[in-house]
Amino acid sequence: MDKKECLKIMTRCIAFVVVFSMLFGNATDLLMRHDDESNEIHAFYSEPKDTIDVLYVGSSPLLRGVSPMVMWDEHGFTGYVRASALQAPSVSYGLLAESLKYQSPELVVLLCDNIFLDYDYAEREGDLRRGLDGMKMSKYKLDIIREVTAADERQSMLSYAFPLMRYHDRWKEIDLAEDEPTPLLEHSFKKGNVYLRDIAPQEYPENFMMPTGEAAPAFNESAKGYIEKSIALCKENDIPVVLLHLPKMAWTYEQSIAVEQFAKENGAVYLDLDREEYRSQLGLDPFVDYYDQGHMNLTGVIKVSDWLGDWLDMNYDLPDHRNDPAISESWNADLALYKEKTGI
């Protein structure tokens, strides 16, 4: 075979790969479920390298309860929330480790409630995919996929690596003539926060956060191990850690004390916003500021973020970038859009 014939074959092969990749990518974007969580997790990658001061990682109370834009407006430090509903501890660790390859935050805030969670990978595939579908392929994502598929043989590594293999049946649910491929979100003006507007009046349980004399539930050993790994990883990078508990009515004094002791043993700061001293400062109204018993709505998010921003600014030496045009221009543009969308 002469060189001309070889070149022709190579050209055809390259053209086939390019066309196949384009078709495969468009089919994935058309059929894949792009929910808010996977979009916000993915939009993190557009943040310029080493421009995020505070990284927040954890499950849905964090996703719904903390707004980096409110803190930017009041204090000028940047932040990003990488959270998803019922986020598995392994996913939290993977997101943290991956994030530190893109950013060098001054502080990491970890939601710690999942230390009590017995996470069943087989029952929580939907929640897993909300966290994983927005992540780029990396060593950290592959490690999580290996753990998930080892625990549940019905889930395959290929379906996580190539989501089209999981969502191909969705062609029955969409209008192929009208629906267009929608890629994952590239930039977020919300910086990972997915706020909820609905109001569901709540009442604090009787004797909420009062000592009962009963023992706290045992930590889940796997969850505990991943949180310990997360704290150790931050220490390796000289990043202080705050273990955060956000307002949540299914919480007890005994759980709070147990996590506080765990934080001390691991050299982290513990902040529990359900303790009376902080609840009174937050000024939350259970009839107005909750979406449900475990999540804030938009008014609650603003109150929590306003107070938490003050606390972080007081306790950590976080920079104020509001006079730095390299950062403030894009953040102020996002803030204007955030205010327009939220009406605050």
PDB file of C-alpha atoms in Angstrom, residues 27-155:
ATOM      1  CA  ALA A  27     -27.061  12.716  21.478  1.00  0.00           C
ATOM      2  CA  THR A  28     -25.752  12.815  25.056  1.00  0.00           C
ATOM      3  CA  ASP A  29     -26.700  16.490  25.430  1.00  0.00           C
ATOM      4  CA  LEU A  30     -30.167  15.768  24.011  1.00  0.00           C
ATOM      5  CA  LEU A  31     -31.004  12.736  26.129  1.00  0.00           C
ATOM      6  CA  MET A  32     -29.120  13.353  29.383  1.00  0.00           C
ATOM      7  CA  ARG A  33     -31.053  14.832  32.300  1.00  0.00           C
ATOM      8  CA  HIS A  34     -29.444  18.174  33.142  1.00  0.00           C
ATOM      9  CA  ASP A  35     -30.762  19.115  36.548  1.00  0.00           C
ATOM     10  CA  ASP A  36     -29.704  22.180  38.521  1.00  0.00           C
ATOM     11  CA  GLU A  37     -27.202  20.263  40.637  1.00  0.00           C
ATOM     12  CA  SER A  38     -25.200  18.730  37.802  1.00  0.00           C
ATOM     13  CA  ASN A  39     -25.276  22.064  35.954  1.00  0.00           C
ATOM     14  CA  GLU A  40     -23.960  24.000  38.945  1.00  0.00           C
ATOM     15  CA  ILE A  41     -21.291  21.387  39.685  1.00  0.00           C
ATOM     16  CA  HIS A  42     -20.123  21.610  36.077  1.00  0.00           C
ATOM     17  CA  ALA A  43     -20.162  25.434  35.920  1.00  0.00           C
ATOM     18  CA  PHE A  44     -17.422  25.439  38.574  1.00  0.00           C
ATOM     19  CA  TYR A  45     -14.863  24.665  35.857  1.00  0.00           C
ATOM     20  CA  SER A  46     -15.366  28.078  34.232  1.00  0.00           C
ATOM     21  CA  GLU A  47     -14.159  29.937  37.327  1.00  0.00           C
ATOM     22  CA  PRO A  48     -10.655  31.314  36.635  1.00  0.00           C
ATOM     23  CA  LYS A  49      -7.939  29.314  38.365  1.00  0.00           C
ATOM     24  CA  ASP A  50      -7.207  30.247  41.981  1.00  0.00           C
ATOM     25  CA  THR A  51      -9.969  32.864  42.270  1.00  0.00           C
ATOM     26  CA  ILE A  52     -12.272  31.074  44.746  1.00  0.00           C
ATOM     27  CA  ASP A  53     -11.645  32.001  48.375  1.00  0.00           C
ATOM     28  CA  VAL A  54     -14.143  29.694  50.093  1.00  0.00           C
ATOM     29  CA  LEU A  55     -15.132  26.266  48.796  1.00  0.00           C
ATOM     30  CA  TYR A  56     -18.352  24.710  50.127  1.00  0.00           C
ATOM     31  CA  VAL A  57     -18.929  20.962  49.658  1.00  0.00           C
ATOM     32  CA  GLY A  58     -21.820  18.768  50.778  1.00  0.00           C
ATOM     33  CA  SER A  59     -25.455  17.851  50.369  1.00  0.00           C
ATOM     34  CA  SER A  60     -28.708  19.681  49.670  1.00  0.00           C
ATOM     35  CA  PRO A  61     -28.990  21.884  52.799  1.00  0.00           C
ATOM     36  CA  LEU A  62     -25.769  23.524  51.567  1.00  0.00           C
ATOM     37  CA  LEU A  63     -26.984  23.613  47.958  1.00  0.00           C
ATOM     38  CA  ARG A  64     -30.178  25.371  49.085  1.00  0.00           C
ATOM     39  CA  GLY A  65     -28.840  27.260  52.073  1.00  0.00           C
ATOM     40  CA  VAL A  66     -25.667  29.192  51.186  1.00  0.00           C
ATOM     41  CA  SER A  67     -25.302  31.967  48.600  1.00  0.00           C
ATOM     42  CA  PRO A  68     -21.752  33.047  47.746  1.00  0.00           C
ATOM     43  CA  MET A  69     -23.245  36.052  45.917  1.00  0.00           C
ATOM     44  CA  VAL A  70     -24.718  37.480  49.132  1.00  0.00           C
ATOM     45  CA  MET A  71     -21.295  37.216  50.767  1.00  0.00           C
ATOM     46  CA  TRP A  72     -19.576  38.786  47.770  1.00  0.00           C
ATOM     47  CA  ASP A  73     -21.974  41.723  47.911  1.00  0.00           C
ATOM     48  CA  GLU A  74     -21.348  42.357  51.606  1.00  0.00           C
ATOM     49  CA  HIS A  75     -17.717  41.331  52.097  1.00  0.00           C
ATOM     50  CA  GLY A  76     -16.013  40.916  48.725  1.00  0.00           C
ATOM     51  CA  PHE A  77     -14.709  37.369  49.166  1.00  0.00           C
ATOM     52  CA  THR A  78     -15.525  34.777  46.525  1.00  0.00           C
ATOM     53  CA  GLY A  79     -17.005  31.321  47.002  1.00  0.00           C
ATOM     54  CA  TYR A  80     -18.488  28.353  45.189  1.00  0.00           C
ATOM     55  CA  VAL A  81     -20.904  25.647  46.355  1.00  0.00           C
ATOM     56  CA  ARG A  82     -20.351  22.133  44.981  1.00  0.00           C
ATOM     57  CA  ALA A  83     -23.330  20.339  46.461  1.00  0.00           C
ATOM     58  CA  SER A  84     -26.057  17.909  45.434  1.00  0.00           C
ATOM     59  CA  ALA A  85     -29.055  16.207  47.010  1.00  0.00           C
ATOM     60  CA  LEU A  86     -28.129  13.430  49.443  1.00  0.00           C
ATOM     61  CA  GLN A  87     -24.532  13.670  48.344  1.00  0.00           C
ATOM     62  CA  ALA A  88     -22.628  10.508  49.170  1.00  0.00           C
ATOM     63  CA  PRO A  89     -19.559  11.044  51.395  1.00  0.00           C
ATOM     64  CA  SER A  90     -17.403   9.497  48.659  1.00  0.00           C
ATOM     65  CA  VAL A  91     -18.743  12.072  46.176  1.00  0.00           C
ATOM     66  CA  SER A  92     -18.061  14.909  48.629  1.00  0.00           C
ATOM     67  CA  TYR A  93     -14.470  13.772  48.997  1.00  0.00           C
ATOM     68  CA  GLY A  94     -14.060  13.366  45.222  1.00  0.00           C
ATOM     69  CA  LEU A  95     -15.485  16.822  44.527  1.00  0.00           C
ATOM     70  CA  LEU A  96     -13.219  18.377  47.140  1.00  0.00           C
ATOM     71  CA  ALA A  97     -10.080  16.645  45.867  1.00  0.00           C
ATOM     72  CA  GLU A  98     -10.909  17.532  42.269  1.00  0.00           C
ATOM     73  CA  SER A  99     -11.722  21.148  43.169  1.00  0.00           C
ATOM     74  CA  LEU A 100      -8.319  21.621  44.772  1.00  0.00           C
ATOM     75  CA  LYS A 101      -6.735  20.911  41.382  1.00  0.00           C
ATOM     76  CA  TYR A 102      -8.473  24.022  40.019  1.00  0.00           C
ATOM     77  CA  GLN A 103      -8.600  26.340  43.030  1.00  0.00           C
ATOM     78  CA  SER A 104      -6.499  27.162  46.105  1.00  0.00           C
ATOM     79  CA  PRO A 105      -9.154  28.313  48.570  1.00  0.00           C
ATOM     80  CA  GLU A 106      -8.405  30.128  51.798  1.00  0.00           C
ATOM     81  CA  LEU A 107     -11.049  28.006  53.547  1.00  0.00           C
ATOM     82  CA  VAL A 108     -13.063  24.821  52.984  1.00  0.00           C
ATOM     83  CA  VAL A 109     -16.538  24.461  54.478  1.00  0.00           C
ATOM     84  CA  LEU A 110     -17.854  20.887  54.660  1.00  0.00           C
ATOM     85  CA  LEU A 111     -21.443  20.030  55.476  1.00  0.00           C
ATOM     86  CA  CYS A 112     -21.115  17.266  58.056  1.00  0.00           C
ATOM     87  CA  ASP A 113     -24.621  15.795  58.500  1.00  0.00           C
ATOM     88  CA  ASN A 114     -23.831  12.814  56.277  1.00  0.00           C
ATOM     89  CA  ILE A 115     -21.478  11.423  58.925  1.00  0.00           C
ATOM     90  CA  PHE A 116     -24.536   9.565  60.271  1.00  0.00           C
ATOM     91  CA  LEU A 117     -25.725   8.457  56.820  1.00  0.00           C
ATOM     92  CA  ASP A 118     -25.768   4.789  55.830  1.00  0.00           C
ATOM     93  CA  TYR A 119     -25.507   5.367  52.084  1.00  0.00           C
ATOM     94  CA  ASP A 120     -26.943   2.632  49.866  1.00  0.00           C
ATOM     95  CA  TYR A 121     -25.493   3.021  46.364  1.00  0.00           C
ATOM     96  CA  ALA A 122     -28.118   0.704  44.898  1.00  0.00           C
ATOM     97  CA  GLU A 123     -31.020   2.813  46.156  1.00  0.00           C
ATOM     98  CA  ARG A 124     -29.441   6.203  45.498  1.00  0.00           C
ATOM     99  CA  GLU A 125     -28.455   6.027  41.835  1.00  0.00           C
ATOM    100  CA  GLY A 126     -30.421   9.191  40.985  1.00  0.00           C
ATOM    101  CA  ASP A 127     -28.699  11.155  43.741  1.00  0.00           C
ATOM    102  CA  LEU A 128     -25.309   9.798  42.720  1.00  0.00           C
ATOM    103  CA  ARG A 129     -25.793  10.908  39.142  1.00  0.00           C
ATOM    104  CA  ARG A 130     -26.798  14.426  40.196  1.00  0.00           C
ATOM    105  CA  GLY A 131     -23.371  14.735  41.763  1.00  0.00           C
ATOM    106  CA  LEU A 132     -21.338  12.797  39.218  1.00  0.00           C
ATOM    107  CA  ASP A 133     -22.888  13.794  35.871  1.00  0.00           C
ATOM    108  CA  GLY A 134     -21.612  17.343  36.256  1.00  0.00           C
ATOM    109  CA  MET A 135     -18.035  16.260  37.021  1.00  0.00           C
ATOM    110  CA  LYS A 136     -15.396  16.000  34.351  1.00  0.00           C
ATOM    111  CA  MET A 137     -13.723  12.636  34.007  1.00  0.00           C
ATOM    112  CA  SER A 138     -10.795  12.403  36.398  1.00  0.00           C
ATOM    113  CA  LYS A 139      -9.073  10.017  38.767  1.00  0.00           C
ATOM    114  CA  TYR A 140     -11.428  11.175  41.518  1.00  0.00           C
ATOM    115  CA  LYS A 141     -14.564  10.502  39.500  1.00  0.00           C
ATOM    116  CA  LEU A 142     -13.255   7.096  38.440  1.00  0.00           C
ATOM    117  CA  ASP A 143     -12.521   6.179  42.073  1.00  0.00           C
ATOM    118  CA  ILE A 144     -16.134   6.969  43.032  1.00  0.00           C
ATOM    119  CA  ILE A 145     -17.501   5.037  40.039  1.00  0.00           C
ATOM    120  CA  ARG A 146     -15.395   1.993  40.972  1.00  0.00           C
ATOM    121  CA  GLU A 147     -16.734   2.064  44.530  1.00  0.00           C
ATOM    122  CA  VAL A 148     -20.340   2.455  43.363  1.00  0.00           C
ATOM    123  CA  THR A 149     -20.204  -0.295  40.773  1.00  0.00           C
ATOM    124  CA  ALA A 150     -18.407  -2.653  43.147  1.00  0.00           C
ATOM    125  CA  ALA A 151     -21.280  -2.208  45.604  1.00  0.00           C
ATOM    126  CA  ASP A 152     -24.071  -2.452  43.006  1.00  0.00           C
ATOM    127  CA  GLU A 153     -23.519  -4.773  40.060  1.00  0.00           C
ATOM    128  CA  ARG A 154     -26.563  -3.329  38.244  1.00  0.00           C
ATOM    129  CA  GLN A 155     -24.662  -0.081  37.655  1.00  0.00           C
TER     130      GLN A 155
END
